Amino acid sequence: MARSPHRIAFDSSRRREGRSCNAGSLSPPGNRASAYGHRGAPAGSLVARCRVPWLRRFRGETMEIPFFFDYACPWAYLGNCRVEPYLRDLGVEIDFRPVSLKVLYEPPPDGAGRPKLGGRKRDNYAGDLRHWADFVGADFAAEQPKSRPDSDLLLRAAFVAKDAGRFREFHYPAYRARWAEARDVARPEVVRRLLEGAGLDGAEALSRAESPELAERLQCESQAAVARGVFGVPTLFVGDEMFWGNDRFELVRHYVAKASD
């Protein structure tokens, strides 16, 4: 069977960890979906300037839906590996939207730390990732960094590639660099090489990714996602219906089919 042109090749002997990354608690905060009510964001606010199209229903035969991700999340990586081929036969085009989990994160009340996983739950979490990696054919490096590299520069570089019409040429190798090769994607030289691999002028594209304008853009897109109700990645929308998690794609497919009727 021919592989999808965007599918990443994998070695099942090196798989670890896979479902969704939650920036805060395991259930969405009750007040986020209606952060600004029906009036929208205050005029002049950062969110109001974002102009994010959550669903452009049809463009010819194609339905376009947003896929919110952060390169820092292994669950979004797993979802990224299969979302396009999984929905392609329904005439769906995925609009990949970089967001920062640091912005999506909702601190616990009273400065309390985030709850830590107990031993059995931690083992199950790792096993769940391994099972999903095997299911979608996703490669994980045998050794991952003890602390996750900051992904902001990589996310801003994704905007640069997107603006230049070279997004997928950058995006798929970027995810592979982070999770299949365990490269330090916070280092500018790593990001520059990925931009060059996408066919861009590495120095020029990196300079743009490092600019205050792109830092504000990432903040803007992330805050707009929060205002919409996004609290973790991967998250997709079909109209006003929100689906969080790599294991919600079957529901996404169901609602895409309903919206197409």
Backbone as a ProteinNet text record, in pm:
[ID]
protein_1_A
[PRIMARY]
MARSPHRIAFDSSRRREGRSCNAGSLSPPGNRASAYGHRGAPAGSLVARCRVPWLRRFRGETMEIPFFFDYACPWAYLGNCRVEPYLRDLGVEIDFRPVSLKVLYEPPPDGAGRPKLGGRKRDNYAGDLRHWADFVGADFAAEQPKSRPDSDLLLRAAFVAKDAGRFREFHYPAYRARWAEARDVARPEVVRRLLEGAGLDGAEALSRAESPELAERLQCESQAAVARGVFGVPTLFVGDEMFWGNDRFELVRHYVAKASD
[TERTIARY]
85.4	0	88.5	56.3	136.4	117.1	226.8	217.4	169.5	101.8	65.3	192	194.7	314.7	352.7	259.9	290.5	308.9	305.1	317.1	463.4	489.5	625.6	660	778.8	819.4	865.5	842.1	866.4	934.7	995.6	1056.5	986.9	907.7	824.8	907.4	1035.3	1116.7	1156.4	1131	1175.4	1059.2	941.9	826.2	809	772.6	735.6	619.5	575	472.2	367.2	193.2	82.5	-41.4	-189.4	-328.9	-352.6	-328.9	-344.1	-264.5	-227.2	-156.1	-249.8	-267.3	-354.6	-267.9	-290.6	-209.8	-250.6	-366.6	-412.1	-472.3	-597.1	-662.8	-710.4	-761.4	-804.8	-943.4	-1010.4	-1139	-1135.1	-1201.5	-1192.1	-1252.6	-1186.3	-1242.6	-1379.4	-1472	-1609.4	-1628.7	-1539	-1564.1	-1488.4	-1411.7	-1328.4	-1402.4	-1495.3	-1562.8	-1638.2	-1678.7	-1751.2	-1674.4	-1543.3	-1458	-1503.9	-1556.2	-1603.3	-1752.8	-1823.1	-1966.3	-1992.7	-2111.1	-2147.3	-2099	-2039	-1997.2	-1860.6	-1787.4	-1653.6	-1554	-1427.6	-1322.2	-1335.8	-1288.7	-1294.1	-1221.2	-1277.5	-1216.1	-1075	-982.3	-845.1	-761.7	-823.7	-746.5	-666	-565.1	-481.8	-565.1	-661.5	-747.4	-831.5	-884.1	-970.7	-896.3	-764	-686.8	-649.5	-677.7	-629.7	-706.6	-839	-922.3	-904.5	-923.9	-904.2	-1030.5	-1024.3	-1141.3	-1149.7	-1248.4	-1252.8	-1300.1	-1386.1	-1426.5	-1475.1	-1403.1	-1453.8	-1516.9	-1648.8	-1719.5	-1679.2	-1694.7	-1660.7	-1585.5	-1483.4	-1410.4	-1404.4	-1502.6	-1519.9	-1570.7	-1493.5	-1531.9	-1465.8	-1392.1	-1309.1	-1363.5	-1369.4	-1398.9	-1266.8	-1248	-1124.5	-1153	-1078.4	-1096.6	-960.7	-960.3	-834.4	-787.3	-657.4	-591.4	-488.9	-517.8	-428.8	-323.8	-199	-89.7	23.4	105.5	232.9	334.4	448.7	551.3	599.2	571	614.3	532.7	419.5	326.6	338.9	370.4	378.5	243.8	135.4	2.1	-36.1	-0.6	-26.1	59.5	179.2	264.6	196.3	141.1	71.9	-49.6	-127.4	-242.4	-201.4	-91.6	-40.4	-5.2	40.9	82.5	-33.3	-155.5	-265.7	-382.5	-387.8	-509.8	-540.1	-440.5	-468.6	-513.4	-440.2	-489.2	-621.5	-645.5	-767.5	-892	-881	-998.1	-1000.3	-898.2	-886.2	-1003.5	-1054	-1160.9	-1291.9	-1301.4	-1420.9	-1408.2	-1300.5	-1282.3	-1240.2	-1164.7	-1122	-979.8	-959.5	-825	-794.3	-683.6	-645.4	-568.4	-615.3	-545.4	-468.6	-340.5	-258.2	-234.5	-263.2	-253	-159.3	-41.5	51.9	0.3	4.8	-29.3	69.5	87.1	179	103.1	141.1	78.9	101.1	208.4	235.1	127.1	68.7	-40.2	-171.3	-189.8	-312	-321.1	-207	-202.6	-281.6	-366.3	-441.1	-385.1	-317.6	-255	-358.5	-321.6	-413.7	-439.3	-551	-583.7	-484.9	-468.1	-386.6	-241.5	-195	-54.9	-16.7	-113.7	-84.2	-16	74.1	141.9	50.3	89.6	12.2	25.4	-83.4	-75.6	20.4	96.3	190.2	123.9	168.2	114.5	170.7	83.6	130.3	200.8	269.9	349.5	270	155.7	75.1	18	-27.2	-82.1	28.1	146.8	258.9	295.5	297.6	328.6	221.9	95.6	-12.1	-2.6	32.5	47.9	154	269	376	332	260.7	212.2	110.1	24.8	-76.1	-10.4	93.2	167.8	229	287.8	350.5	247.7	128.9	24.2	-21.9	-42.6	-86.3	21.7	146.5	255.9	258.4	236.9	233	113.9	1.2	-121.6	-109.3	-51.6	-44.6	86	180.8	308.9	400.1	407.3	486.3	617.4	724.5	857.3	892	942.9	995.8	1141.6	1226.2	1365.4	1371.3	1467.2	1478.2	1503.9	1579	1608.2	1554.4	1466.8	1413.2	1479.8	1490.2	1550.2	1475	1548.7	1484.2	1393.1	1433.1	1347.1	1314.6	1188.6	1146.3	1202.1	1259.5	1307.4	1191.3	1216.1	1113.6	1078.5	950.5	906.1	866.9	878.2	826.6	892.6	1025	1092.7	1048.6	1033.3	988.6	846.8	760.4	623.2	621.6	706.2	711.4	767.2	863	916.3	809.3	716.6	606.2	520.9	500.5	427.9	503.4	635.3	716.5	700.6	710.9	695.5	554.7	455.4	316.1	295.2	349.1	335.3	402.7	508.3	583.7	528	419.4	361.8	442.7	524.2	608.9	582.9	458.2	430.7	458	399.1	414.3	558.3	629.8	770.6	853.8	805	870.4	811.1	679.5	606.2	636.8	628.6	649.9	794.3	895.4	1032.8	1055.6	987.2	1003.5	953.2	836.9	785.3	877.9	927.7	1018.9	1148.1	1198.1	1320.4	1300.5	1183	1158.4	1140.6	1057.1	1018.1	1086.5	1110.1	1174.6	1326	1381.1	1526.2	1572	1477.4	1508.3	1610.3	1597.7	1688.2	1641.8	1735.5	1703.7	1647.2	1516	1451.7	1442.9	1493.7	1500.9	1624	1718	1842.2	1818.2	1857.5	1834.2	1894.6	2012.6	2075	1994.4	1927.9	1841.5	1720.8	1660.3	1544.5	1585.5	1702.3	1749.1	1763.7	1820.8	1837.1	1701.8	1604.9	1471.1	1408.3	1428	1376.2	1444.3	1574.4	1646.2	1597.3	1571.8	1519.7	1383.5	1309.5	1178.1	1189.1	1313.3	1333.1	1336.3	1354.5	1358.6	1502.1	1523.8	1652.6	1664.4	1755.1	1760.6	1783.3	1881.5	1914.4	1800.5	1744.6	1635.3	1510.6	1476.2	1356.1	1372.7	1492.1	1516.1	1507.3	1562.2	1554.9	1410.4	1327.2	1185.4	1120.4	1153	1095.8	1134.4	1250.5	1298.7	1247.8	1170.3	1126.6	1015.7	1004.6	894.2	757.2	748.9	621.4	571.1	661.9	620.9	595.2	667.1	638.6	497.8	459.3	324.5	220.4	253.8	158.7	129.5	233.1	211.2	126.2	154.7	75.2	-69.6	-86.9	-220	-300.8	-241.7	-311.7	-345.2	-254.6	-277	-388.6	-390	-495.6	-630.9	-631.9	-757.1	-809.4	-718.2	-758.7	-818.1	-756.1	-808.4	-948.9	-968.7	-1100.4	-1205.2	-1161.4	-1252.6	-1286	-1201.4	-1224.6	-1113.5	-1010	-900.2	-820.2	-792.3	-715.7	-601.3	-589.9	-483.9	-474.2	-377.6	-357.9	-339.8	-375.1	-434.1	-582.3	-626.2	-767.8	-811.3	-927.4	-987.8	-1127.3	-1174.1	-1311.1	-1380.8	-1504.8	-1595.4	-1712	-1714	-1809	-1780.1	-1882.9	-1865.8	-1832.9	-1826	-1796.9	-1645.8	-1600.7	-1458.4	-1424.2	-1311	-1265.2	-1119	-1094	-958.3	-906.1	-792.1	-726.2	-710.5	-600.5	-571.9	-675.5	-743.8	-842.6	-983.6	-997.4	-1129.7	-1151.2	-1059.8	-1069.1	-1190.9	-1233.3	-1353.6	-1475.2	-1480.8	-1589.7	-1576.9	-1455	-1433.4	-1486	-1452.6	-1498.1	-1650.4	-1713.9	-1860.3	-1920.9	-1866.6	-1924.4	-1888.6	-1775.5	-1743.9	-1845.4	-1877	-1975.7	-2112.2	-2150.9	-2278.8	-2280.1	-2168.8	-2162.4	-2164	-2125.8	-2120.5	-2255.2	-2350.5	-2482.3	-2561.1
-119.6	0	124	220.4	342.5	426.5	487.9	573.4	711.5	777	916.7	998	1101	1182.7	1254.6	1271.9	1342.9	1248.4	1118.9	1024.1	1011.7	1001.3	991.4	844.9	804.5	665	636.4	516.1	484.7	351.6	339.2	214.4	176.3	69.1	35.8	-3.3	-33.7	-72.9	45.4	169.3	287.2	372.5	316.1	397.4	417.4	538.4	566.7	662.9	697.3	789	834.5	874	922.9	955.3	1087.8	1114.1	1262	1341.1	1485.4	1556.2	1681.1	1760.4	1865.7	1865.2	1961.3	2063.2	2191.1	2294.1	2318.4	2272.3	2292.2	2164.8	2171.4	2053.8	1962.8	1843.1	1747.3	1774.5	1875	1914.2	2062.9	2108	2248.3	2339	2452.9	2548.2	2594.4	2605.4	2636.4	2773	2868.1	3003.3	3036.7	2942.2	2980.8	2985.5	2894.7	2891.1	3019.7	3089	3214.7	3327.4	3330.4	3426	3569.2	3598.8	3733.8	3737.1	3628.4	3623.9	3630.8	3680.3	3688.7	3818.4	3904.4	4033.2	4027.5	3919.4	3910	3981.5	3978.7	4039.7	4191.1	4259	4404.9	4465.1	4570.8	4636.1	4679.2	4654.9	4696	4598	4493.7	4396.6	4308.6	4239.2	4151.1	4043.3	3987.8	3883.5	3938.1	4059.3	4116.5	4137.7	4156.1	4182.5	4055.1	3938.3	3814.2	3772.8	3796	3761.7	3615.2	3524.9	3382.9	3323.4	3266.7	3200	3057	3028.6	2897.3	2788.9	2821.8	2722.6	2794.8	2776.7	2822.1	2698.1	2693.4	2567.3	2498.8	2565.8	2500.8	2596.9	2546.9	2620.5	2526	2539.9	2440.2	2312.7	2205.6	2077.4	2054.6	2152.7	2130.5	2199.9	2126.9	2185.2	2205.2	2321.9	2352.5	2363.5	2289.4	2295.8	2320	2391.9	2422.4	2306.8	2291.5	2191.6	2267.4	2286	2360.9	2266.5	2309.8	2222.7	2304.4	2236.4	2289	2177.3	2209.7	2107.7	2043.2	2107.2	2053	1932.6	1906.4	1803.7	1674.1	1561.7	1436	1388.4	1422.7	1381.6	1455.3	1582.9	1657	1601.3	1555.6	1489.7	1365.2	1283.2	1162	1196.1	1296.3	1338.2	1392.7	1466.2	1522.8	1414.2	1299.5	1191.4	1132.5	1146.6	1077.2	1164.5	1290.6	1368.4	1391.7	1422.4	1450.2	1325.7	1214.8	1096.5	1043.9	1061.4	1008.7	1081.2	1210.1	1288.7	1322.7	1283.7	1327.6	1284	1162.2	1113.1	1188.3	1268.3	1349.6	1488.7	1513.2	1644.2	1750.7	1711.5	1804.8	1851.9	1981.3	2037.6	2087.1	2042.9	2081.3	2213	2307.4	2434.6	2426.1	2392.8	2378.3	2514.7	2525.7	2653.4	2640.4	2700.4	2696.3	2777.8	2719.6	2790.5	2747.2	2831.3	2801.5	2747.5	2628.8	2572.4	2661.9	2739.7	2829.9	2936.4	2976	3073.6	3004.1	2883.2	2808.8	2766.7	2754.5	2704.4	2793.7	2731.4	2802.5	2761.7	2854.2	2817.2	2766.4	2671.5	2624.3	2734.7	2729.9	2835.4	2840.4	2961.4	2982.6	2940	2941.3	2910.7	2765.9	2678.2	2535.7	2478	2386.7	2324.4	2229	2195.4	2098.1	1960.6	1883.3	1750.7	1659.9	1579.8	1487.4	1351.6	1282.6	1149.7	1049.8	964.7	855.4	750.6	658.7	561	478.6	424.8	341.6	423.3	546.5	630.9	673.8	701	739.7	626	503.9	388.6	370.5	389.7	376.9	485.1	607	718.7	685.3	636.7	601	487.4	390	280	325	419.4	471.8	541.1	619.4	683	578.4	476	370.1	298.3	270.9	203	288.6	418.2	507.1	523.8	531.4	542.8	421.3	303.8	182.3	183.6	234.4	236.9	329.7	449.3	546.8	536.7	455.4	442.9	560.1	604.9	723.1	684.1	748.4	719.3	811.5	754.7	833.3	794.6	894.3	865.6	786.8	695.6	611	693.3	800.9	888.1	1027.3	1076.1	1211.3	1301	1431.4	1522.9	1518.3	1531.2	1530.5	1651.3	1763.4	1882.2	1915	1945.9	1969.5	2101.7	2100.1	2225.3	2322.1	2449.9	2550.7	2548.9	2552.9	2538	2669.4	2781.9	2907.6	2946.9	2936.2	2975	2885.7	2757.3	2663.8	2697.9	2735.4	2774.1	2902	2998.1	3122.3	3096	3004.4	2967.4	2901.6	2830.4	2769.5	2876.5	2989.9	3100.7	3152.6	3164.2	3212	3118.7	2988.9	2891.2	2894.7	2913.7	2919.6	3039.8	3154.6	3275.9	3260.7	3180	3160.7	3046.8	2984.9	2874.2	2746.2	2732.5	2613.5	2546.3	2555.5	2509.3	2361	2276	2131.8	2086.6	2156.4	2124	2152.5	2244	2273.4	2191.4	2182.9	2130.7	1983.8	1898.6	1756.4	1725.7	1783.2	1764	1823.8	1934.3	1995.2	1901.3	1840.7	1744.8	1623.9	1579.7	1464.4	1499.4	1620.6	1662.9	1661.5	1706.7	1714.2	1577.2	1492.1	1368.9	1243.3	1233.1	1113.7	1120.3	1243.8	1260.8	1325.8	1372.3	1434.4	1546.5	1627.3	1740.9	1857.2	1943.1	2058.9	2168.3	2168.7	2260.7	2402.8	2425.9	2562.8	2634.8	2561.2	2621.7	2684	2809.8	2878.1	2805.4	2743.8	2677.2	2556	2488.2	2375.2	2425.5	2532.9	2590.7	2642.9	2705.3	2757.5	2644.7	2532.1	2420.2	2364.7	2363.2	2317.9	2413.1	2542	2640.9	2625.3	2602.2	2580.1	2453	2349.3	2225.3	2242	2344.7	2373.7	2461.3	2494	2572.6	2722.1	2765.5	2907.9	2952.7	3083.2	3140.9	3131.5	3047.7	3017.7	3138.4	3220.7	3336.7	3437.3	3464.3	3561.7	3511.7	3385	3329.5	3321.4	3285.4	3278.5	3416.8	3516.8	3653.9	3697.2	3660.6	3695.6	3619.8	3492.4	3412.8	3469.9	3530.7	3586.3	3727.5	3783.5	3922.4	3939.3	4059.2	4086.9	4069	4096.3	4081.6	3937.8	3842.5	3701.4	3654.3	3710.8	3677.4	3722.5	3843.1	3892.4	3808.9	3766.7	3686.5	3553.8	3489.2	3364	3388.2	3495.9	3530.8	3557.2	3629.4	3665.1	3541.4	3453.6	3331.9	3243.5	3238.5	3155.1	3211.5	3343	3404.9	3393.9	3403.9	3386.6	3244.2	3147.4	3008.5	2990.7	3053.4	3047	3105.7	3220.7	3284.8	3194.9	3112	3019.4	2898.9	2871.6	2758.8	2656.4	2677.6	2581.2	2582.3	2465.2	2454.3	2355.3	2287.4	2190	2155.5	2070.1	2028.8	1876.6	1815.8	1878.3	1909.1	2019.9	2057.3	2090.5	2039.1	2068.9	2124.2	2203.5	2254.2	2214.6	2171.2	2156.4	2248.7	2365.3	2467.9	2511.2	2507.4	2544.5	2425.1	2306.7	2186.9	2171.2	2161.6	2149.5	2006.4	1958	1822.4	1827.4	1788.2	1789.9	1647.9	1623.4	1495.8	1412.9	1342.5	1252.6	1141	1109.3	1001.5	1051.1	1174.3	1227.7	1237.5	1183.5	1200.5	1130.4	1020.5	953.1	1044.3	1121	1217.8	1331.8	1376.4	1480.8	1433.2	1312.2	1256.8	1253.2	1214	1208.6	1346.4	1449.3	1583.1	1648.7	1614	1662	1606.4	1477.5	1415.7	1482	1513.6	1581.2	1720.5	1793.1	1929.1	1930.4	1818.9	1811.5	1777.5	1733.7	1693.9	1814.9
0	0	0	-86.7	-94.7	29.4	76.4	193.5	153.7	245.1	225.3	211.1	121.6	106.7	234.2	328	451.4	569.5	544.5	655.7	695	822.6	872.3	891.7	850.5	862.7	1005.3	1051.8	1192.1	1213.5	1329.1	1375.2	1505.2	1502.4	1618.4	1740.3	1723.8	1838.9	1924.7	1876.1	1949.9	1995.2	2014.1	2047.8	2195.9	2232.4	2368.4	2363.8	2457.3	2495.8	2395.3	2382.2	2298	2348.2	2356.9	2336.6	2322.2	2423.9	2408.2	2515.1	2488.2	2587.6	2641	2771.3	2837.6	2906.9	2875.6	2938.4	3081.6	3120.7	3257.7	3312.2	3357.2	3412.8	3301.1	3337.7	3237.5	3184.1	3232.9	3176.8	3148.1	3038.7	3000.4	3105.2	3135.3	3229.7	3183.9	3276.2	3239.4	3178.9	3205.9	3157.5	3031.2	2975.4	2863.6	2731.4	2709.8	2580.7	2554.7	2661.1	2645	2712.4	2687.4	2757.1	2736.3	2617.3	2588.8	2558.6	2592.3	2565.8	2416.2	2377.6	2236.4	2173.2	2252.4	2199	2134.3	2157.6	2103.4	2192.6	2150.9	2230.3	2228.5	2335.6	2338.4	2219.8	2162	2046.9	2082.2	1989.3	2009.7	2088.5	2145.3	2222.5	2128.2	2185.5	2105.2	2039.2	2113.3	2057.4	1943	1959	1856.2	1726	1732.8	1611.9	1537.6	1594.6	1534.8	1410.4	1411.1	1295.5	1255.6	1348.5	1319.7	1259.4	1136	1078.3	1130.7	1216.4	1279.4	1183.3	1091	991.6	867.5	759.1	630.2	567.5	562.7	539.2	410.1	298.2	173	82.9	20.1	-81.3	-199.6	-291.1	-394.2	-330	-340.7	-282.1	-146.4	-95.9	22	145.8	257	386.9	459.8	515.9	587.7	736.7	816.8	961.8	1028.1	1141.5	1209.6	1297.3	1303.7	1388.2	1472	1600.4	1688.8	1746.5	1743.1	1786.5	1847.2	1924.6	1973.1	1954.1	1894.2	1871.3	2001.3	2115.1	2244	2288.7	2224.5	2271.6	2191.4	2255.4	2181.6	2128.9	2198.3	2151.9	2024	2015.9	1892.5	1778.8	1811.9	1712.4	1657.8	1747	1703.4	1618.1	1662.2	1583.1	1448.7	1446.1	1322.6	1221.3	1271.4	1182.3	1102.3	1152.1	1084.7	1044	1087.6	1067.9	920.2	839.7	698	622.1	627.6	556.2	610.4	740.9	801.8	753	723.7	683.6	535.1	462.2	323.3	236.5	257.8	170.2	190.8	298.9	322.7	261.7	189.2	128.1	226.8	329.3	433.5	406.3	424.2	423.2	564	619.6	755.5	752.6	833.3	851	982.9	975.4	1095.1	1158.3	1289.2	1360	1480	1469.6	1582.6	1700.6	1819.2	1943	2050.7	2150.7	2259.6	2380	2425	2544.7	2666.1	2665.4	2777.9	2789.3	2675.9	2677.1	2710.6	2659.1	2687.3	2833.7	2898.7	3035.9	3130.5	3209.6	3312.9	3448.4	3519.7	3646.9	3746.7	3829.9	3933.9	4035.7	4107	4203.5	4318.7	4373.7	4494.2	4476.9	4351.1	4327.4	4350.5	4361.3	4382.9	4259.3	4280.8	4168.2	4094	3971.6	3895.4	3960.5	3962.9	4024.6	3949.2	4023.1	3961.8	3942.8	3837.1	3810.7	3911.2	3964.7	4048.6	3963.8	4029	3956.5	3857	3898.8	3808.9	3693.9	3725	3619.4	3522.9	3576.1	3490.5	3396.4	3447.2	3362.7	3255.1	3292.8	3195.1	3088.9	3132.2	3038.1	2933.5	2980.5	2888	2796	2852.5	2770.7	2668.4	2706.6	2615.2	2496.6	2525.3	2417	2324.3	2383.7	2304.1	2217.2	2273.7	2196.8	2079.4	2106.3	1999	1892.6	1935.2	1838.5	1746.8	1804.2	1724.2	1629.1	1677	1597.6	1477	1497.5	1387.5	1310.5	1358.3	1291.5	1317	1440.8	1474.7	1539.3	1498.7	1549.3	1665.2	1773.5	1885	1906.7	1928.5	1961.3	2091.5	2100	2218.5	2343.5	2331.4	2444.5	2415	2501.7	2489.3	2593.4	2565.3	2663.4	2795.9	2906.3	3037.7	3054.8	2997.4	2996.5	2851.8	2826.2	2688.2	2636.1	2515.8	2457.2	2436.3	2458.5	2433.3	2284.8	2254.1	2114.8	2048.7	2119.7	2065.4	1933.6	1924	1800.6	1685.5	1712	1608.4	1563.3	1656.7	1622.7	1539.4	1575.4	1497.8	1358.5	1349.1	1217.9	1131.8	1194.8	1119.4	1052.5	1119.8	1057.3	935.2	946.8	834.9	715.6	740.4	632.7	574.5	660.8	614.8	524	563	482.2	346.3	341.5	217.5	132.6	177	102.1	110.9	217.8	234.3	369	415.9	552	570.1	489	510.2	488.1	400.3	378.6	504.3	587.1	714.7	828.8	832.5	947.9	977.6	877.9	902.6	943.5	874.2	923.5	1062.2	1094.8	1227.4	1336.2	1314.7	1412.8	1424	1310.1	1313.4	1387.8	1364.8	1433.7	1584.3	1628.5	1773.1	1836.7	1777.6	1846	1793.3	1663.4	1609.7	1624	1622.8	1629.5	1759.5	1841.5	1971.7	1959.4	1854.9	1838.6	1925.7	1962.3	2045.7	1956.5	1940.1	1845.9	1899.6	2020.7	2071.6	2018	1960.5	1910.6	1773.9	1755.1	1627.3	1507.9	1524.7	1410.2	1364.7	1458.6	1422.3	1343.9	1390.5	1321.9	1184.6	1176.4	1047.1	945.8	986.4	893.6	848.5	938.4	899.8	798.9	817.4	722.2	586.8	587.6	462	393.9	472.2	415.8	351.9	396	337.6	213.2	173.5	52.7	74.7	199.6	230.8	254.5	244.6	281.5	433.4	480.8	622.8	710.8	675.6	758.7	760.9	644.3	635.7	708.5	687.1	750.3	901.9	948	1092.1	1154.8	1085.9	1137.4	1154.3	1058.4	1069.8	1185.8	1200.7	1309.9	1446.1	1455.7	1582.3	1608.2	1515.3	1526.2	1629.8	1688.7	1781.8	1716.7	1587.5	1516.5	1521.8	1501.7	1504.9	1647.6	1744.1	1884	1920.7	1876.1	1903.7	1830	1709.6	1632.2	1701.7	1754.2	1826.5	1950.3	2021.8	2139.4	2100.6	1992.1	1943.1	1906.5	1827.2	1784.5	1905	2000.4	2118.4	2205.3	2224.1	2304	2234.7	2102.5	2029.2	2045.5	2046.6	2068.5	2208.1	2308.6	2445	2450.1	2384.3	2383.1	2318.8	2226.4	2160.7	2248.5	2348.1	2436.9	2438.1	2358.1	2350.2	2480.1	2533.7	2657.9	2646.3	2535	2514.1	2366.9	2332.5	2194.1	2189.5	2075.4	1957.1	1978	1920.3	1922.4	1780.9	1743.4	1613.9	1636.2	1540.2	1541.4	1412.4	1426.3	1312	1342.6	1279.5	1318.4	1460.9	1546.1	1686.4	1775.5	1717.4	1796.4	1813.1	1938.8	1968.1	2006.6	1955.1	1983	2025.3	2150.1	2204.6	2216.5	2158.7	2178.8	2053.3	2046.2	1935.8	1924.3	2034.2	2032.9	2003.8	1954.8	1920.3	1769.4	1691.8	1546.7	1487.3	1549.6	1500.3	1513.6	1622.6	1640.1	1540.5	1515.7	1415.1	1280.4	1244.8	1116.8	1109.9	1219.7	1224.7	1200.6	1266.3	1253	1120.1	1062.3	927.7	828.9	842.3	753.3	770	895.1	918.9	856.9	870.6	816.9	665.6	604.1	458.2	397	479.8	427.3	377.3
[MASK]
+++++++++++++++++++++++++++++++++++++++++++++++++++++++++++++++++++++++++++++++++++++++++++++++++++++++++++++++++++++++++++++++++++++++++++++++++++++++++++++++++++++++++++++++++++++++++++++++++++++++++++++++++++++++++++++++++++++++++++++++++++++++++++++++++++++

